[in-house]
mmCIF file of C-alpha atoms in Angstrom:
data_model
loop_
_atom_site.group_PDB
_atom_site.id
_atom_site.type_symbol
_atom_site.label_atom_id
_atom_site.label_comp_id
_atom_site.label_asym_id
_atom_site.label_seq_id
_atom_site.Cartn_x
_atom_site.Cartn_y
_atom_site.Cartn_z
ATOM 1 C CA MET J 1 82.429 1.608 183.320
ATOM 2 C CA GLY J 2 85.700 3.021 181.968
ATOM 3 C CA ALA J 3 88.422 1.343 179.924
ATOM 4 C CA SER J 4 90.065 -0.193 182.998
ATOM 5 C CA GLY J 5 86.710 -1.542 184.147
ATOM 6 C CA ALA J 6 86.033 -3.093 180.745
ATOM 7 C CA GLN J 7 89.486 -4.737 180.759
ATOM 8 C CA ALA J 8 88.781 -6.188 184.199
ATOM 9 C CA ALA J 9 85.397 -7.470 182.996
ATOM 10 C CA ARG J 10 87.051 -9.287 180.086
ATOM 11 C CA ALA J 11 89.738 -10.802 182.344
ATOM 12 C CA GLU J 12 87.135 -12.304 184.677
ATOM 13 C CA THR J 13 84.534 -14.744 183.365
ATOM 14 C CA VAL J 14 80.854 -14.069 183.967
ATOM 15 C CA ILE J 15 80.623 -17.059 186.305
ATOM 16 C CA GLU J 16 83.690 -15.964 188.279
ATOM 17 C CA ARG J 17 82.211 -12.499 188.656
ATOM 18 C CA ALA J 18 78.842 -13.929 189.701
ATOM 19 C CA ALA J 19 80.548 -16.096 192.329
ATOM 20 C CA ARG J 20 82.424 -13.047 193.653
ATOM 21 C CA THR J 21 79.595 -10.480 193.570
ATOM 22 C CA GLY J 22 76.421 -12.581 193.753
ATOM 23 C CA ALA J 23 75.043 -10.774 190.704
ATOM 24 C CA ILE J 24 74.757 -10.964 186.920
ATOM 25 C CA THR J 25 74.561 -7.613 185.157
ATOM 26 C CA VAL J 26 71.657 -7.635 182.707
ATOM 27 C CA GLY J 27 71.329 -4.868 180.137
ATOM 28 C CA ALA J 28 67.753 -4.019 179.226
ATOM 29 C CA ARG J 29 65.901 -1.453 177.178
ATOM 30 C CA ALA J 30 62.903 0.044 178.969
ATOM 31 C CA ASP J 31 60.768 0.542 175.859
ATOM 32 C CA LEU J 32 60.744 -2.845 174.079
ATOM 33 C CA SER J 33 57.410 -4.469 174.866
ATOM 34 C CA PRO J 34 57.042 -7.421 175.294
ATOM 35 C CA TYR J 35 60.738 -8.131 176.029
ATOM 36 C CA SER J 36 61.584 -5.364 178.514
ATOM 37 C CA PHE J 37 59.532 -2.297 179.385
ATOM 38 C CA ARG J 38 58.158 -0.283 182.295
ATOM 39 C CA ASN J 39 54.674 -1.197 183.490
ATOM 40 C CA ASP J 40 52.143 1.215 184.971
ATOM 41 C CA ARG J 41 53.961 1.049 188.327
ATOM 42 C CA GLY J 42 57.317 1.852 186.756
ATOM 43 C CA GLU J 43 58.627 -1.693 187.200
ATOM 44 C CA LEU J 44 60.832 -3.274 184.556
ATOM 45 C CA VAL J 45 58.938 -6.286 183.219
ATOM 46 C CA GLY J 46 58.821 -8.415 180.084
ATOM 47 C CA TYR J 47 59.573 -11.751 178.485
ATOM 48 C CA GLY J 48 63.314 -11.051 178.361
ATOM 49 C CA VAL J 49 63.254 -9.962 182.009
ATOM 50 C CA ASP J 50 61.616 -13.260 182.996
ATOM 51 C CA VAL J 51 64.176 -15.247 181.000
ATOM 52 C CA ALA J 52 67.035 -13.354 182.680
ATOM 53 C CA GLN J 53 65.569 -14.258 186.077
ATOM 54 C CA LEU J 54 65.497 -17.939 185.035
ATOM 55 C CA VAL J 55 69.153 -17.655 184.011
ATOM 56 C CA ALA J 56 70.074 -16.163 187.391
ATOM 57 C CA ALA J 57 68.290 -19.045 189.116
ATOM 58 C CA GLU J 58 70.218 -21.568 186.994
ATOM 59 C CA VAL J 59 73.532 -19.897 187.813
ATOM 60 C CA SER J 60 72.546 -19.949 191.503
ATOM 61 C CA ARG J 61 72.018 -23.698 191.336
ATOM 62 C CA TYR J 62 75.342 -24.182 189.566
ATOM 63 C CA LEU J 63 77.311 -22.122 192.098
ATOM 64 C CA GLY J 64 75.359 -23.321 195.116
ATOM 65 C CA ARG J 65 74.750 -19.767 196.327
ATOM 66 C CA PRO J 66 72.203 -17.036 195.571
ATOM 67 C CA VAL J 67 72.870 -15.015 192.422
ATOM 68 C CA ARG J 68 70.558 -12.168 191.438
ATOM 69 C CA ALA J 69 69.881 -10.561 188.065
ATOM 70 C CA GLU J 70 70.966 -6.930 188.392
ATOM 71 C CA PHE J 71 69.221 -4.937 185.672
ATOM 72 C CA GLU J 72 70.935 -1.950 184.102
ATOM 73 C CA PRO J 73 68.733 0.213 181.847
ATOM 74 C CA VAL J 74 70.402 1.016 178.522
ATOM 75 C CA GLY J 75 68.539 3.268 176.109
ATOM 76 C CA ASP J 76 70.736 2.994 173.030
ATOM 77 C CA PRO J 77 70.743 -0.453 171.336
ATOM 78 C CA ASP J 78 74.188 0.178 169.839
ATOM 79 C CA ALA J 79 75.579 1.028 173.280
ATOM 80 C CA LEU J 80 73.999 -2.121 174.706
ATOM 81 C CA PHE J 81 75.657 -4.239 172.023
ATOM 82 C CA ARG J 82 79.047 -2.642 172.720
ATOM 83 C CA GLN J 83 78.712 -3.157 176.486
ATOM 84 C CA VAL J 84 77.888 -6.837 176.030
ATOM 85 C CA SER J 85 80.701 -7.239 173.534
ATOM 86 C CA ASN J 86 83.335 -5.776 175.879
ATOM 87 C CA GLY J 87 82.030 -7.634 178.927
ATOM 88 C CA GLU J 88 80.619 -4.680 180.885
ATOM 89 C CA ILE J 89 77.179 -6.312 180.661
ATOM 90 C CA ALA J 90 76.891 -10.081 181.043
ATOM 91 C CA LEU J 91 73.478 -10.709 179.524
ATOM 92 C CA SER J 92 70.763 -9.141 177.398
ATOM 93 C CA CYS J 93 67.623 -11.134 176.576
ATOM 94 C CA GLY J 94 65.392 -10.185 173.674
ATOM 95 C CA ALA J 95 68.211 -9.678 171.179
ATOM 96 C CA GLN J 96 67.759 -10.249 167.447
ATOM 97 C CA PHE J 97 70.260 -12.723 166.040
ATOM 98 C CA THR J 98 72.332 -11.658 163.064
ATOM 99 C CA TRP J 99 75.507 -13.228 161.687
ATOM 100 C CA GLU J 100 77.211 -9.829 161.896
ATOM 101 C CA ARG J 101 76.534 -9.594 165.636
ATOM 102 C CA GLU J 102 77.613 -13.201 166.131
ATOM 103 C CA MET J 103 81.134 -12.106 165.173
ATOM 104 C CA PHE J 104 81.413 -10.067 168.379
ATOM 105 C CA VAL J 105 79.034 -11.637 170.932
ATOM 106 C CA ASP J 106 77.631 -15.076 171.679
ATOM 107 C CA PHE J 107 73.934 -15.908 171.356
ATOM 108 C CA SER J 108 71.831 -18.387 173.272
ATOM 109 C CA ILE J 109 69.346 -20.773 171.749
ATOM 110 C CA PRO J 110 66.242 -18.760 170.815
ATOM 111 C CA PHE J 111 63.164 -18.361 172.977
ATOM 112 C CA SER J 112 61.205 -16.432 170.356
ATOM 113 C CA LEU J 113 60.917 -16.062 166.590
ATOM 114 C CA SER J 114 60.235 -12.778 164.881
ATOM 115 C CA GLY J 115 60.670 -10.989 161.590
ATOM 116 C CA ILE J 116 60.365 -7.699 159.764
ATOM 117 C CA ARG J 117 56.834 -6.603 158.886
ATOM 118 C CA ILE J 118 54.972 -3.325 158.394
ATOM 119 C CA LEU J 119 52.389 -1.944 160.798
ATOM 120 C CA THR J 120 49.694 -0.044 158.890
ATOM 121 C CA ARG J 121 46.051 0.947 158.810
ATOM 122 C CA ALA J 122 45.997 1.745 155.101
ATOM 123 C CA GLN J 123 43.512 -0.281 153.077
ATOM 124 C CA GLY J 124 45.155 -2.112 150.229
ATOM 125 C CA LEU J 125 48.663 -1.908 151.668
ATOM 126 C CA SER J 126 49.469 -5.606 151.712
ATOM 127 C CA GLY J 127 53.240 -5.398 151.974
ATOM 128 C CA THR J 128 53.901 -6.420 148.378
ATOM 129 C CA ALA J 129 56.260 -4.365 146.255
ATOM 130 C CA GLU J 130 53.323 -3.055 144.204
ATOM 131 C CA SER J 131 51.285 -1.958 147.224
ATOM 132 C CA LEU J 132 54.282 -0.107 148.726
ATOM 133 C CA ALA J 133 55.252 1.860 145.616
ATOM 134 C CA GLY J 134 55.418 5.538 146.613
ATOM 135 C CA LYS J 135 54.191 4.858 150.164
ATOM 136 C CA ARG J 136 55.900 6.572 153.090
ATOM 137 C CA ILE J 137 57.191 3.954 155.538
ATOM 138 C CA ALA J 138 58.791 4.924 158.836
ATOM 139 C CA VAL J 139 62.074 3.152 159.676
ATOM 140 C CA VAL J 140 64.621 3.461 162.466
ATOM 141 C CA PRO J 141 68.030 4.253 160.899
ATOM 142 C CA GLY J 142 70.479 1.365 161.183
ATOM 143 C CA SER J 143 67.780 -1.143 162.122
ATOM 144 C CA LEU J 144 66.954 -4.468 160.501
ATOM 145 C CA GLY J 145 63.674 -2.881 159.410
ATOM 146 C CA GLU J 146 65.468 -0.151 157.487
ATOM 147 C CA ARG J 147 67.761 -2.724 155.862
ATOM 148 C CA ALA J 148 64.828 -4.931 154.818
ATOM 149 C CA MET J 149 62.939 -2.002 153.298
ATOM 150 C CA ARG J 150 66.036 -0.752 151.495
ATOM 151 C CA ASP J 151 66.977 -4.151 150.076
ATOM 152 C CA LEU J 152 63.585 -5.846 149.585
ATOM 153 C CA ARG J 153 61.080 -3.002 149.145
ATOM 154 C CA PRO J 154 63.000 -0.128 147.531
ATOM 155 C CA GLN J 155 59.744 1.041 145.903
ATOM 156 C CA ALA J 156 58.696 2.539 149.262
ATOM 157 C CA ILE J 157 59.802 5.950 150.515
ATOM 158 C CA ARG J 158 61.763 5.454 153.742
ATOM 159 C CA VAL J 159 61.099 8.047 156.450
ATOM 160 C CA ALA J 160 63.626 8.087 159.313
ATOM 161 C CA VAL J 161 62.238 8.135 162.871
ATOM 162 C CA PRO J 162 64.158 7.912 166.175
ATOM 163 C CA GLY J 163 62.222 4.874 167.437
ATOM 164 C CA LEU J 164 59.136 2.702 166.993
ATOM 165 C CA LYS J 165 57.043 4.948 169.266
ATOM 166 C CA ASP J 166 57.870 7.886 167.031
ATOM 167 C CA GLY J 167 56.882 5.788 164.033
ATOM 168 C CA LEU J 168 53.539 4.966 165.657
ATOM 169 C CA ALA J 169 52.949 8.659 166.333
ATOM 170 C CA ALA J 170 53.705 9.452 162.688
ATOM 171 C CA LEU J 171 51.311 6.700 161.597
ATOM 172 C CA GLY J 172 48.614 8.026 163.916
ATOM 173 C CA SER J 173 48.902 11.516 162.431
ATOM 174 C CA ALA J 174 48.942 10.117 158.862
ATOM 175 C CA ARG J 175 52.452 11.460 158.208
ATOM 176 C CA VAL J 176 53.457 7.960 157.117
ATOM 177 C CA ASP J 177 51.542 5.030 155.671
ATOM 178 C CA GLY J 178 53.254 2.388 157.770
ATOM 179 C CA VAL J 179 56.057 1.545 160.192
ATOM 180 C CA ALA J 180 58.589 -1.168 159.326
ATOM 181 C CA GLY J 181 60.303 -3.116 162.085
ATOM 182 C CA ASP J 182 60.364 -6.188 164.269
ATOM 183 C CA SER J 183 56.825 -7.587 164.177
ATOM 184 C CA ILE J 184 56.753 -8.549 167.874
ATOM 185 C CA LEU J 185 58.070 -5.159 168.985
ATOM 186 C CA LEU J 186 55.611 -3.389 166.681
ATOM 187 C CA ALA J 187 52.703 -5.378 168.118
ATOM 188 C CA GLY J 188 53.903 -4.655 171.663
ATOM 189 C CA ALA J 189 54.330 -0.937 170.984
ATOM 190 C CA ALA J 190 50.875 -0.695 169.387
ATOM 191 C CA ARG J 191 49.268 -2.447 172.337
ATOM 192 C CA SER J 192 51.121 -0.291 174.871
ATOM 193 C CA ALA J 193 49.981 2.836 173.032
ATOM 194 C CA GLY J 194 46.381 1.600 172.880
ATOM 195 C CA SER J 195 46.353 1.936 169.109
ATOM 196 C CA GLN J 196 43.326 0.441 167.354
ATOM 197 C CA GLY J 197 42.607 -0.654 163.794
ATOM 198 C CA LEU J 198 46.202 -1.519 162.901
ATOM 199 C CA THR J 199 47.424 -4.588 161.077
ATOM 200 C CA LEU J 200 50.782 -6.167 160.297
ATOM 201 C CA VAL J 201 51.698 -6.919 156.674
ATOM 202 C CA PRO J 202 52.721 -8.958 154.791
ATOM 203 C CA GLU J 203 51.426 -12.220 156.234
ATOM 204 C CA ASP J 204 54.887 -13.775 155.813
ATOM 205 C CA PRO J 205 57.626 -11.483 157.182
ATOM 206 C CA LEU J 206 60.102 -9.927 154.772
ATOM 207 C CA VAL J 207 62.896 -11.369 156.943
ATOM 208 C CA ARG J 208 62.776 -13.950 159.745
ATOM 209 C CA TYR J 209 65.249 -14.319 162.607
ATOM 210 C CA ALA J 210 65.599 -15.889 166.026
ATOM 211 C CA VAL J 211 65.409 -13.905 169.270
ATOM 212 C CA GLY J 212 67.414 -14.968 172.294
ATOM 213 C CA CYS J 213 69.995 -13.717 174.780
ATOM 214 C CA MET J 214 73.368 -12.280 173.881
ATOM 215 C CA MET J 215 76.405 -12.462 176.134
ATOM 216 C CA PRO J 216 80.153 -11.823 175.955
ATOM 217 C CA GLU J 217 82.179 -14.277 173.896
ATOM 218 C CA ASN J 218 84.378 -16.988 175.433
ATOM 219 C CA ASN J 219 82.147 -17.676 178.438
ATOM 220 C CA SER J 220 81.247 -21.277 177.635
ATOM 221 C CA THR J 221 80.056 -22.276 181.128
ATOM 222 C CA PHE J 222 77.776 -19.264 181.351
ATOM 223 C CA ARG J 223 76.478 -19.823 177.803
ATOM 224 C CA ASN J 224 75.669 -23.432 178.684
ATOM 225 C CA LEU J 225 73.733 -22.329 181.775
ATOM 226 C CA VAL J 226 71.827 -19.713 179.772
ATOM 227 C CA ASN J 227 70.917 -22.352 177.191
ATOM 228 C CA LEU J 228 69.877 -24.784 179.909
ATOM 229 C CA ALA J 229 67.560 -22.224 181.519
ATOM 230 C CA ILE J 230 65.918 -21.431 178.169
ATOM 231 C CA ALA J 231 65.677 -25.095 177.119
ATOM 232 C CA GLN J 232 63.966 -26.011 180.386
ATOM 233 C CA MET J 233 61.427 -23.209 179.900
ATOM 234 C CA ILE J 234 60.562 -24.047 176.290
ATOM 235 C CA GLN J 235 60.512 -27.802 176.970
ATOM 236 C CA GLY J 236 58.233 -27.076 179.908
ATOM 237 C CA TYR J 237 55.886 -25.182 177.602
ATOM 238 C CA VAL J 238 55.805 -28.066 175.135
ATOM 239 C CA ILE J 239 54.780 -30.534 177.890
ATOM 240 C CA ASP J 240 52.312 -28.080 179.497
ATOM 241 C CA ASP J 241 54.311 -27.432 182.652
ATOM 242 C CA PRO J 242 52.228 -24.782 184.522
ATOM 243 C CA ALA J 243 55.133 -22.492 185.451
ATOM 244 C CA SER J 244 56.665 -22.452 181.964
ATOM 245 C CA THR J 245 53.263 -22.092 180.310
ATOM 246 C CA ALA J 246 52.431 -19.099 182.498
ATOM 247 C CA THR J 247 55.774 -17.432 181.760
ATOM 248 C CA VAL J 248 55.467 -17.734 177.987
ATOM 249 C CA ASN J 249 51.737 -17.054 177.697
ATOM 250 C CA ARG J 250 52.067 -13.904 179.795
ATOM 251 C CA TRP J 251 53.847 -12.324 176.836
ATOM 252 C CA LEU J 252 53.272 -14.398 173.705
ATOM 253 C CA GLY J 253 50.255 -16.630 174.247
ATOM 254 C CA PRO J 254 46.542 -16.292 175.041
ATOM 255 C CA GLY J 255 45.868 -13.264 177.206
ATOM 256 C CA GLY J 256 49.393 -11.942 176.616
ATOM 257 C CA VAL J 257 50.748 -9.082 174.545
ATOM 258 C CA LEU J 258 50.714 -10.990 171.240
ATOM 259 C CA GLU J 259 48.016 -13.643 171.903
ATOM 260 C CA LEU J 260 49.588 -16.244 169.624
ATOM 261 C CA PRO J 261 47.958 -19.704 169.506
ATOM 262 C CA PRO J 262 49.721 -22.182 171.862
ATOM 263 C CA GLU J 263 49.991 -24.680 168.980
ATOM 264 C CA LEU J 264 52.077 -22.177 166.984
ATOM 265 C CA ILE J 265 54.367 -21.474 169.959
ATOM 266 C CA LYS J 266 54.809 -25.198 170.670
ATOM 267 C CA ALA J 267 55.637 -25.944 167.042
ATOM 268 C CA TYR J 268 58.435 -23.380 167.074
ATOM 269 C CA PHE J 269 59.775 -24.512 170.444
ATOM 270 C CA GLN J 270 59.869 -28.094 169.192
ATOM 271 C CA THR J 271 62.001 -27.066 166.219
ATOM 272 C CA VAL J 272 64.451 -25.403 168.631
ATOM 273 C CA LEU J 273 64.588 -28.496 170.844
ATOM 274 C CA LEU J 274 65.155 -30.812 167.886
ATOM 275 C CA ASN J 275 68.686 -29.447 167.682
ATOM 276 C CA HIS J 276 69.407 -30.100 171.360
ATOM 277 C CA GLU J 277 68.932 -32.790 173.960
ATOM 278 C CA GLN J 278 65.431 -32.926 175.396
ATOM 279 C CA ILE J 279 65.222 -31.542 178.933
ATOM 280 C CA ASN J 280 63.206 -33.553 181.431
ATOM 281 C CA VAL J 281 61.132 -31.003 183.324
ATOM 282 C CA PRO J 282 59.022 -32.177 186.286
ATOM 283 C CA THR J 283 55.494 -30.865 185.869
ATOM 284 C CA THR J 284 55.322 -30.109 189.598
ATOM 285 C CA ARG J 285 58.147 -27.582 189.686
#
C-alpha cells in the first residue's frame, strides 16, 4: 500500500473498514512458532492466528454481518510494526509489548507471557553472568534478546544472526554456545526443527513481558472488541470451557508446542483477568 493508501487507512477506522469490506487485515510472520507459522501442508497456523480468528468472530457479532480475518504474510518484524502503526494492517497477534512500541501502536490485554532466555546444550551454562563469560551467544540485531544480553549479560560475546532459525543452526554446528531470544519462540523453533537435548536458561527469564495483539492507535471500538475476544478465551480456559481449553492447549498446554502445566497457564490468566471485569462464558459454547 502506497502513501495515499496509508492515508486512507488512517482516515477510516478499522471497524468502518470491516463494515465496508467484510475483512480485517491481519499481519503475520510465517516463521514464529507457536504464534504464526506454516504447517506441513503450507497452511498458516498458530496461537496468534487462532486469536485473530476469535477477534474476527467478535467483530462479526458487533456488526451483525460476517467479517473474515484476511492474513497478510509479513517477513520483516520492523515492516510489520510500521504497517500496523500507519493503519495498513489492522491487527497482529503474538506481539511483544514494550513501552517504546506503545508510543506508536495500541496493545490488547495479553494472552501469553514470555521473556528472554538462552537456548543451549552446553553443560554448566546456567545463564548467570559467570557461566556466560566469554561464551558466544547468537542474537538477532535490534531484538529484545540482543538488548537483554547487551545490558544484563555483557560478559557474553554477542554473535549476530539474521533470525532464530539461523541461531539454531549455529548452535547445532557448535559455532555458538547458545541463542538468546524470546523463550516461547525459541522453544517453538527448536521443536519445529526437531532439535534434541536443548534447554532454556536461566530458570527465571532475564526480562519478562506480555504478549498480545497490536493494532493502530485511536481505534477504541476495535480495541475493545479485541480485548473482549481475548478475555472470553482466557476466562473460558480458567473455567475449563472445552473450546477455550482446546485453543490454548493446542499451543501452550499439554500436548502443545510448549506443554506448560494448565495450573501455570490458569494462574497467569487469572492475573490478567484481575485487572478487568470477569467475562461470563457459557461452558456449552
